[in-house]
Tab-separated table of C-alpha atoms and ligand atoms in Angstrom:
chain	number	residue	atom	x	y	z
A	8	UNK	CA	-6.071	1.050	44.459
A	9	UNK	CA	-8.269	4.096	44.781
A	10	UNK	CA	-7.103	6.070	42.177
A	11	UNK	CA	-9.616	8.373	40.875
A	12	UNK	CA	-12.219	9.128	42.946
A	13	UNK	CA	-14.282	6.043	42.946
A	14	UNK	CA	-12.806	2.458	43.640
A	15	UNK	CA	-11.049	1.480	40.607
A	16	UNK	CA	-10.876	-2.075	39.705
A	17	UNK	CA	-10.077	-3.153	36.424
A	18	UNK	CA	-10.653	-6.865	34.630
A	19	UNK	CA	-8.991	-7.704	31.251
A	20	UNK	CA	-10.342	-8.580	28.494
A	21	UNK	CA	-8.184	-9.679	24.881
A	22	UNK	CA	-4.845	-8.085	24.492
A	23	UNK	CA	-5.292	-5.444	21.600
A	24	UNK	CA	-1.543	-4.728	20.684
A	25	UNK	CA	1.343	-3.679	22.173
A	26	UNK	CA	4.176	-0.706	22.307
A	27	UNK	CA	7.643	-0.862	23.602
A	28	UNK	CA	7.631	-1.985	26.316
A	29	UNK	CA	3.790	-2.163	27.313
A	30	UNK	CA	1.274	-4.640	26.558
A	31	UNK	CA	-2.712	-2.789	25.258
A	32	UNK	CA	-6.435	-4.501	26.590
A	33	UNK	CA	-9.747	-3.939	26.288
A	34	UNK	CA	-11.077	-3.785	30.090
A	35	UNK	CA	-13.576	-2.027	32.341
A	36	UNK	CA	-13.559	0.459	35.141
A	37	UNK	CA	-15.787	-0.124	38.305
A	38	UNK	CA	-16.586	3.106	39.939
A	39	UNK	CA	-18.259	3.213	43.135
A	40	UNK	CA	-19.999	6.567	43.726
A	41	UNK	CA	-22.687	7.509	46.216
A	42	UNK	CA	-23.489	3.319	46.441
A	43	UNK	CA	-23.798	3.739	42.753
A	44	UNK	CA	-21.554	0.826	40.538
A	45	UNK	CA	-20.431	2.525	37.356
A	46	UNK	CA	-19.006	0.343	34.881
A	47	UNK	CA	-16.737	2.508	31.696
A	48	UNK	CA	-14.631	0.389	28.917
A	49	UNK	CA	-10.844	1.111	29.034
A	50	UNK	CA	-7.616	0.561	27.341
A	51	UNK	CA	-5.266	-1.108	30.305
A	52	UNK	CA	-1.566	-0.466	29.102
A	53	UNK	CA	0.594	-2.904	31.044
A	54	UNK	CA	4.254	-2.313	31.511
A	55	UNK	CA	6.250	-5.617	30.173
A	56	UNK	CA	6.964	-7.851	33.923
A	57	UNK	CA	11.167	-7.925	32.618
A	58	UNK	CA	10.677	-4.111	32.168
A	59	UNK	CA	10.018	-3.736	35.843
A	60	UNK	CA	12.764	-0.983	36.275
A	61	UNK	CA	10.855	0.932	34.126
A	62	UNK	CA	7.620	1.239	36.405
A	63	UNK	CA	8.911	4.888	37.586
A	64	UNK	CA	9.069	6.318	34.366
A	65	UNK	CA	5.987	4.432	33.651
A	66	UNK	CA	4.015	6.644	36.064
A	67	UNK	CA	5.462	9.955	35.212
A	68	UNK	CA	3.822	9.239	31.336
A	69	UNK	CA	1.197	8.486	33.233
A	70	UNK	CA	1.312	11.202	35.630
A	71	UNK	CA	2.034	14.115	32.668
A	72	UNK	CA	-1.127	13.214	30.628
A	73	UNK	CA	-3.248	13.116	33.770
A	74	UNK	CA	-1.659	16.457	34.797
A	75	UNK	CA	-2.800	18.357	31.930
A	76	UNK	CA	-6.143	18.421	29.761
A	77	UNK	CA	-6.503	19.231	26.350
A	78	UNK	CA	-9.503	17.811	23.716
A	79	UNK	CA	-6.364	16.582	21.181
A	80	UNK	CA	-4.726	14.657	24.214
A	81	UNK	CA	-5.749	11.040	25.632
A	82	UNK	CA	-7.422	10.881	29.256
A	83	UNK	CA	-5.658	8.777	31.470
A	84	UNK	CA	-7.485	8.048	34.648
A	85	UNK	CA	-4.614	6.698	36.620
A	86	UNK	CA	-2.211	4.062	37.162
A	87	UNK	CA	-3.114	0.604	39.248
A	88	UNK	CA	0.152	-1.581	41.222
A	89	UNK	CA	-1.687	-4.533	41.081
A	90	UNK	CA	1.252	-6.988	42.873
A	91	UNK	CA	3.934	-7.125	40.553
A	92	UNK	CA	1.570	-5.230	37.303
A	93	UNK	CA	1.823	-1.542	36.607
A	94	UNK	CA	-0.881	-0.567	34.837
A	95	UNK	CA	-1.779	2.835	32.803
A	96	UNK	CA	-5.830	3.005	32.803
A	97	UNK	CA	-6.865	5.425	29.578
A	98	UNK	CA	-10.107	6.387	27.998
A	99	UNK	CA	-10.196	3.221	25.145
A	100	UNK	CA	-9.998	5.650	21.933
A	101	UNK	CA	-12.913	4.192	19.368
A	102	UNK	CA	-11.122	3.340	16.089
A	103	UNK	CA	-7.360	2.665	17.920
A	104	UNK	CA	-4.253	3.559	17.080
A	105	UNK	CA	-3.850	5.624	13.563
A	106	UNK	CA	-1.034	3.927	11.756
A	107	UNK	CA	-3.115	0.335	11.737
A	108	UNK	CA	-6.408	2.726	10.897
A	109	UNK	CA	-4.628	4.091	8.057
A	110	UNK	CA	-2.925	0.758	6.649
A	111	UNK	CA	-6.648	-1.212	7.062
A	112	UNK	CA	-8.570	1.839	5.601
A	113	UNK	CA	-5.943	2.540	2.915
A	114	UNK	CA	-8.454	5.173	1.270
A	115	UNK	CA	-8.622	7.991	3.651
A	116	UNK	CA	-9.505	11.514	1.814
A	117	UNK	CA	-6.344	13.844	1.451
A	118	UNK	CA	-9.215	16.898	3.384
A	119	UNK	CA	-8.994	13.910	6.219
A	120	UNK	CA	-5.439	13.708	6.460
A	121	UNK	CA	-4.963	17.310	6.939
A	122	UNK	CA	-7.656	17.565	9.810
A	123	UNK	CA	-5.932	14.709	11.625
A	124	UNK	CA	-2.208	16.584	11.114
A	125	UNK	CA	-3.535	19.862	11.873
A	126	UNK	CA	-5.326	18.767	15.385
A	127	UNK	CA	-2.100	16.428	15.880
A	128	UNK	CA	-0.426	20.261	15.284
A	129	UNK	CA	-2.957	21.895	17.621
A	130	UNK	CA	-1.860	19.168	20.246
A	131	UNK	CA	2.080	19.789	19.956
A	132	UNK	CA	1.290	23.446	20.036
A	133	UNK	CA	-0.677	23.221	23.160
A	134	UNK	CA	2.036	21.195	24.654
A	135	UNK	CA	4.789	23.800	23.309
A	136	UNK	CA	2.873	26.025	24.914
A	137	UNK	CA	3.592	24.401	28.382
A	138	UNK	CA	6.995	23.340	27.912
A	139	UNK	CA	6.256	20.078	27.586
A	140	UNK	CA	7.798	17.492	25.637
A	141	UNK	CA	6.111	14.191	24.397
A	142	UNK	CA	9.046	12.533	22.941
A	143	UNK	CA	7.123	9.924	20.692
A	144	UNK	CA	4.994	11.855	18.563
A	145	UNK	CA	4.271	8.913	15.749
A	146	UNK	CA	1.367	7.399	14.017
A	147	UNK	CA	0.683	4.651	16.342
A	148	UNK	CA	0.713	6.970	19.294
A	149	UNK	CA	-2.414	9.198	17.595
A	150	UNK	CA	-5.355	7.331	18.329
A	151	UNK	CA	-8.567	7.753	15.579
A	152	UNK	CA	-11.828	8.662	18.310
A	153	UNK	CA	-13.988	9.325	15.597
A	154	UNK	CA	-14.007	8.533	11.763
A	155	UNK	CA	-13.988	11.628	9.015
A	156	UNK	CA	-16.758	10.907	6.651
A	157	UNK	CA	-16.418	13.578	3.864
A	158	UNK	CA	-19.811	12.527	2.322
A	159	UNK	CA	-21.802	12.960	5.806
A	160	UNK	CA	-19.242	16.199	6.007
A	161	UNK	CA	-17.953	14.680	9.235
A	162	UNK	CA	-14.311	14.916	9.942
A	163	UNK	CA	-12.296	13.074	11.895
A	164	UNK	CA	-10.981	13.322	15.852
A	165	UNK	CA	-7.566	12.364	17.286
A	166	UNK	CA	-6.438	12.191	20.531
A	167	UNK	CA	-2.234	11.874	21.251
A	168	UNK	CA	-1.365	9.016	23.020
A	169	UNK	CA	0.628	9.000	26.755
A	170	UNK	CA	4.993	9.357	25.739
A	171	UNK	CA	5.528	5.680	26.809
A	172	UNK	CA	8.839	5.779	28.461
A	173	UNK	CA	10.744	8.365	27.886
A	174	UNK	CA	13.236	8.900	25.617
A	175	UNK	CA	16.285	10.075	27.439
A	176	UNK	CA	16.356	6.349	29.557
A	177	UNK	CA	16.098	4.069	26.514
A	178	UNK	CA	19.499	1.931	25.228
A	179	UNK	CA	21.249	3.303	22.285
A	180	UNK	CA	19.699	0.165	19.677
A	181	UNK	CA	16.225	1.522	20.775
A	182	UNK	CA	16.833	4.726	20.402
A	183	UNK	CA	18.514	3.985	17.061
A	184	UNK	CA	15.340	2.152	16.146
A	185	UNK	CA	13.094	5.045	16.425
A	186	UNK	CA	15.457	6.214	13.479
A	187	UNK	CA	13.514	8.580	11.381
A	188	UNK	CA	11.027	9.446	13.938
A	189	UNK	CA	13.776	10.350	16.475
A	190	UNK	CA	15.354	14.084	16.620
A	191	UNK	CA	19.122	13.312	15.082
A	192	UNK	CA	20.140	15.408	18.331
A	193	UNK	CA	18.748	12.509	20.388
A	194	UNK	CA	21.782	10.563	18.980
A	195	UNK	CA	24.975	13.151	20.119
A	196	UNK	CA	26.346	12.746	23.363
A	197	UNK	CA	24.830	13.802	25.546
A	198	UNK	CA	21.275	13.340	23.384
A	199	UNK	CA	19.474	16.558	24.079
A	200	UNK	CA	16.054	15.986	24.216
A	201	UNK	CA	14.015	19.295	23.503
A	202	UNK	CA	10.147	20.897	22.184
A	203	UNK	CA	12.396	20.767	18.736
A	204	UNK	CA	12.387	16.730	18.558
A	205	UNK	CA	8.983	17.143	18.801
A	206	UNK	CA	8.518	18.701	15.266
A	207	UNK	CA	11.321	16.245	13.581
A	208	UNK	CA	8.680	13.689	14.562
A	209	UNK	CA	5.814	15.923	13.675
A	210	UNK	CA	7.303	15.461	10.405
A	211	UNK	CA	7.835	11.983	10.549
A	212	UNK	CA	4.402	11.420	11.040
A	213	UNK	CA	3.194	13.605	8.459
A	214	UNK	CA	4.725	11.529	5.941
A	215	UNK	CA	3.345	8.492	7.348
A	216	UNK	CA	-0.146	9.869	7.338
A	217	UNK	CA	0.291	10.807	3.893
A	218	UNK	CA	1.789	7.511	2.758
A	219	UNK	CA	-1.403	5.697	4.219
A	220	UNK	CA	0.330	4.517	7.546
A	221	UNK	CA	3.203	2.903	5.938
A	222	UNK	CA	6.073	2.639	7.635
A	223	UNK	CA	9.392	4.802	7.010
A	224	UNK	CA	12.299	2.698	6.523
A	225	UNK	CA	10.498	-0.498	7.331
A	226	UNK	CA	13.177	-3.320	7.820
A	227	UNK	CA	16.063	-1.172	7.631
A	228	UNK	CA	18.557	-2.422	10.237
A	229	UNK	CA	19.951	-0.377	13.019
A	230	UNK	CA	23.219	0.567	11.232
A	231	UNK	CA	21.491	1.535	7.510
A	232	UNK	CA	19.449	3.596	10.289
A	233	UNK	CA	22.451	5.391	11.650
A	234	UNK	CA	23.832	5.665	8.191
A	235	UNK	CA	19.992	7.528	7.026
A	236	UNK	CA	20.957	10.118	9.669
A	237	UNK	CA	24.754	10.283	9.361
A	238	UNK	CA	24.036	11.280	5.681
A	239	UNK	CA	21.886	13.672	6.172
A	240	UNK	CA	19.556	12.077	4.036
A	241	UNK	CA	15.540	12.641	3.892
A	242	UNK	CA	12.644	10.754	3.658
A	243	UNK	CA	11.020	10.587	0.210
A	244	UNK	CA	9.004	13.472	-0.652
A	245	UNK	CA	5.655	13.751	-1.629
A	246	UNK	CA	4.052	14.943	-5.099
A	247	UNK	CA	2.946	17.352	-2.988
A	248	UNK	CA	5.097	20.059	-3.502
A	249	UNK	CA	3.924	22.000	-0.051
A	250	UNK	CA	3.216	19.400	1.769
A	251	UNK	CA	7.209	17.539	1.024
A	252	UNK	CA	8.474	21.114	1.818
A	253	UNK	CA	6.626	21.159	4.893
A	254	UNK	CA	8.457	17.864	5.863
A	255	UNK	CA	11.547	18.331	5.265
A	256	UNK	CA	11.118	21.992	7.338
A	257	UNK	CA	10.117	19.738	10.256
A	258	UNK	CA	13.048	17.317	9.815
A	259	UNK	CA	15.886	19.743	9.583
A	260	UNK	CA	18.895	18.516	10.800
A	261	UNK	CA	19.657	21.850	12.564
A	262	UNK	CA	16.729	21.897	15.736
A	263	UNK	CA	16.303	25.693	15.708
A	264	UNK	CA	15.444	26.203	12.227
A	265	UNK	CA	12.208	23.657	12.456
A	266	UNK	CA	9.394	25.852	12.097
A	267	UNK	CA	7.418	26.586	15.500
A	268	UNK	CA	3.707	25.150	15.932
A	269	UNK	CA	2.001	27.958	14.780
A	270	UNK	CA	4.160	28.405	11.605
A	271	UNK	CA	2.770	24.447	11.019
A	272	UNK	CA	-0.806	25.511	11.780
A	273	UNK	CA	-0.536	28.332	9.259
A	274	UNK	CA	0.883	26.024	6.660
A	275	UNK	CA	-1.506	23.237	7.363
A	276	UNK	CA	-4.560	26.093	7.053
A	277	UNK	CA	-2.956	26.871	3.647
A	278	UNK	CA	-2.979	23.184	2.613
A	279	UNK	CA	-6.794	22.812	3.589
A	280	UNK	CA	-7.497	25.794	1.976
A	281	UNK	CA	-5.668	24.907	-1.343
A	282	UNK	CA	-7.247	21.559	-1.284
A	283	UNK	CA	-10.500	22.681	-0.871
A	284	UNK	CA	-10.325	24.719	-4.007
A	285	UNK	CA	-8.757	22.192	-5.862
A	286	UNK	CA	-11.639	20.173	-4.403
A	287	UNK	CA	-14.278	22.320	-5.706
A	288	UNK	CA	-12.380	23.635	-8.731
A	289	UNK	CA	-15.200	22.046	-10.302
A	290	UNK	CA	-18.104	23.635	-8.969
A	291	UNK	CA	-16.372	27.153	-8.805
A	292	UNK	CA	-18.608	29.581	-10.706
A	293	UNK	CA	-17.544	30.851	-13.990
A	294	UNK	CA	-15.612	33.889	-14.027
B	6	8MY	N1	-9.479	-3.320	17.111
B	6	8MY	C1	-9.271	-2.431	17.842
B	6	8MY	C2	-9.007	-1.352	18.753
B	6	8MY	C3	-7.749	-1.238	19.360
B	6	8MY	C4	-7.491	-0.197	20.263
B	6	8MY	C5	-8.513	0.733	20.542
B	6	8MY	N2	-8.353	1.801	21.426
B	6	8MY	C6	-7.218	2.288	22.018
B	6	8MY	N3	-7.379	3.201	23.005
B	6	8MY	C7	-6.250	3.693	23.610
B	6	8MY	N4	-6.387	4.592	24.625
B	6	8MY	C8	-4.981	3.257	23.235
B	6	8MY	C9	-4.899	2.322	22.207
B	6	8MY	N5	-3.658	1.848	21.749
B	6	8MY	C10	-3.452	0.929	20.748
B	6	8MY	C11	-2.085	0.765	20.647
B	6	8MY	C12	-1.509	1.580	21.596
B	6	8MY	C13	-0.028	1.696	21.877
B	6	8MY	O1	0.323	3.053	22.082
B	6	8MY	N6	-2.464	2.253	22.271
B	6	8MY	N7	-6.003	1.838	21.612
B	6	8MY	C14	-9.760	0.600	19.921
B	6	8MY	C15	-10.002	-0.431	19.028
């Protein structure tokens, strides 16, 4: 379909993972411009064939991330009805989704972690900013574009992944299986999805960054899920004094009294500075 200025045809290559209800692949873009054939790698994100009902909300994930621009959020070029296949064409993000990164890597610098959660921060902020809500801020929906490298002083680059499908239309057992990423106040009725879920799962992810990708309440079944948030219970804190209070701040049961986006900047800015000085305790001149 032509999409996105030039012709866009897609061909895919292995299948690279998989989300809800979407299937990921490695393919490539043919652009026609001016005569010219230009050929770009991309991530195809097909929506499951027995999730078909889905395809509307499909395109508006689609259609929000290509609607707005922002260096901390994934391109999408467009979405391709091929026959019965709705497909979400995105930049392909170098190093993939973070939570797999992290797990693999398993020795990513603490200075690292707190670039990646403060640009994941400057995203959710930029999005606050315009009233919009992602709705699945998590681990695997931050994608790694470049990797830090504290000895070549490099530091990493994230880009926030397209919503998937949002929230508010998912059943009750997946919504429930989101469980601690997902805003308690998703689970009243009716769930009221607002910019304050997004900083419960800002904190989620937080504490999956700094736990190396691992996942919160891995195998717990949906009711010992219900039961986590029924109890009012909390995920378990870091060593890290600031950083667990910064945590639980995000996942406070009450949505107004999570701390707005610039509140986390500020705290994340005071956790990079602290670090740093612990950091270079060492080389700190005599006094
Ligand atoms: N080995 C490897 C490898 C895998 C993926 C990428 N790149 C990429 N680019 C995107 N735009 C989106 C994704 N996703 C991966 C899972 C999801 C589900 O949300 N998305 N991966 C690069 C290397």
């Amino acid at each position: 379909a032509n999409i996105h200025q030039g012709m866009l045809c897609v061909f895919q290559d292995e299948c690279l993972g998989q989300g809800s209800f979407t299937r990921v692949f490695k393919g490539t873009k043919v652009d026609i411009r001016e005569g010219e054939e230009h050929r770009t790698q991309v991530l195809l994100k097909v929506l499951d064939a027995n999730h078909k009902d889905y395809w509307e909300a499909f395109f508006e994930a689609s259609s929000m991330m290509s609607q707005i621009s922002h260096k901390h959020l994934l391109l999408v070029y467009g979405v391709s009805v091929h026959g019965a296949k709705n497909i979400m064409v995105q930049e392909l993000v170098k190093y993939g989704a973070l939570d797999l990164y992290l797990k693999r890597k398993g020795s990513v610098s603490v200075s690292c972690k707190l670039d990646i959660a403060k640009q994941l921060a400057l995203a959710l902020n930029f999005l606050d900013e315009k009233n919009i809500v992602h709705g699945n801020i998590c681990a695997k929906n931050v994608l790694l574009a470049r990797e830090g490298d504290p000895s070549q002083e490099t530091s990493p680059f994230i880009k926030l992944s397209d919503p998937g499908i949002k929230v508010s239309l998912l059943d009750r057992n997946v919504i429930l299986d989101r469980i601690p990423w997902v805003g308690p106040e998703l689970l009243q009725d009716p769930p009221i999805l607002s910019l304050d879920s997004d900083k419960w799962s800002f904190g989620a992810t937080l504490w999956e960054i700094f736990n190396n990708g691992e996942t919160p309440l891995k195998d717990w079944d949906l009711e010992m899920k219900r039961r986590f948030y029924g109890t009012y219970q909390q995920l378990e804190p870091s060593q890290w004094t600031e950083l667990a209070d910064m945590i639980t701040q995000c996942m406070d049961y009450q949505p107004a009294s999570r701390p707005s986006c610039r509140v986390v900047i500020r705290q994340l800015n005071n956790l990079i500075t602290s670090d740093y000085e612990v950091l270079h305790a060492s080389e700190a001149p005599e006094r």
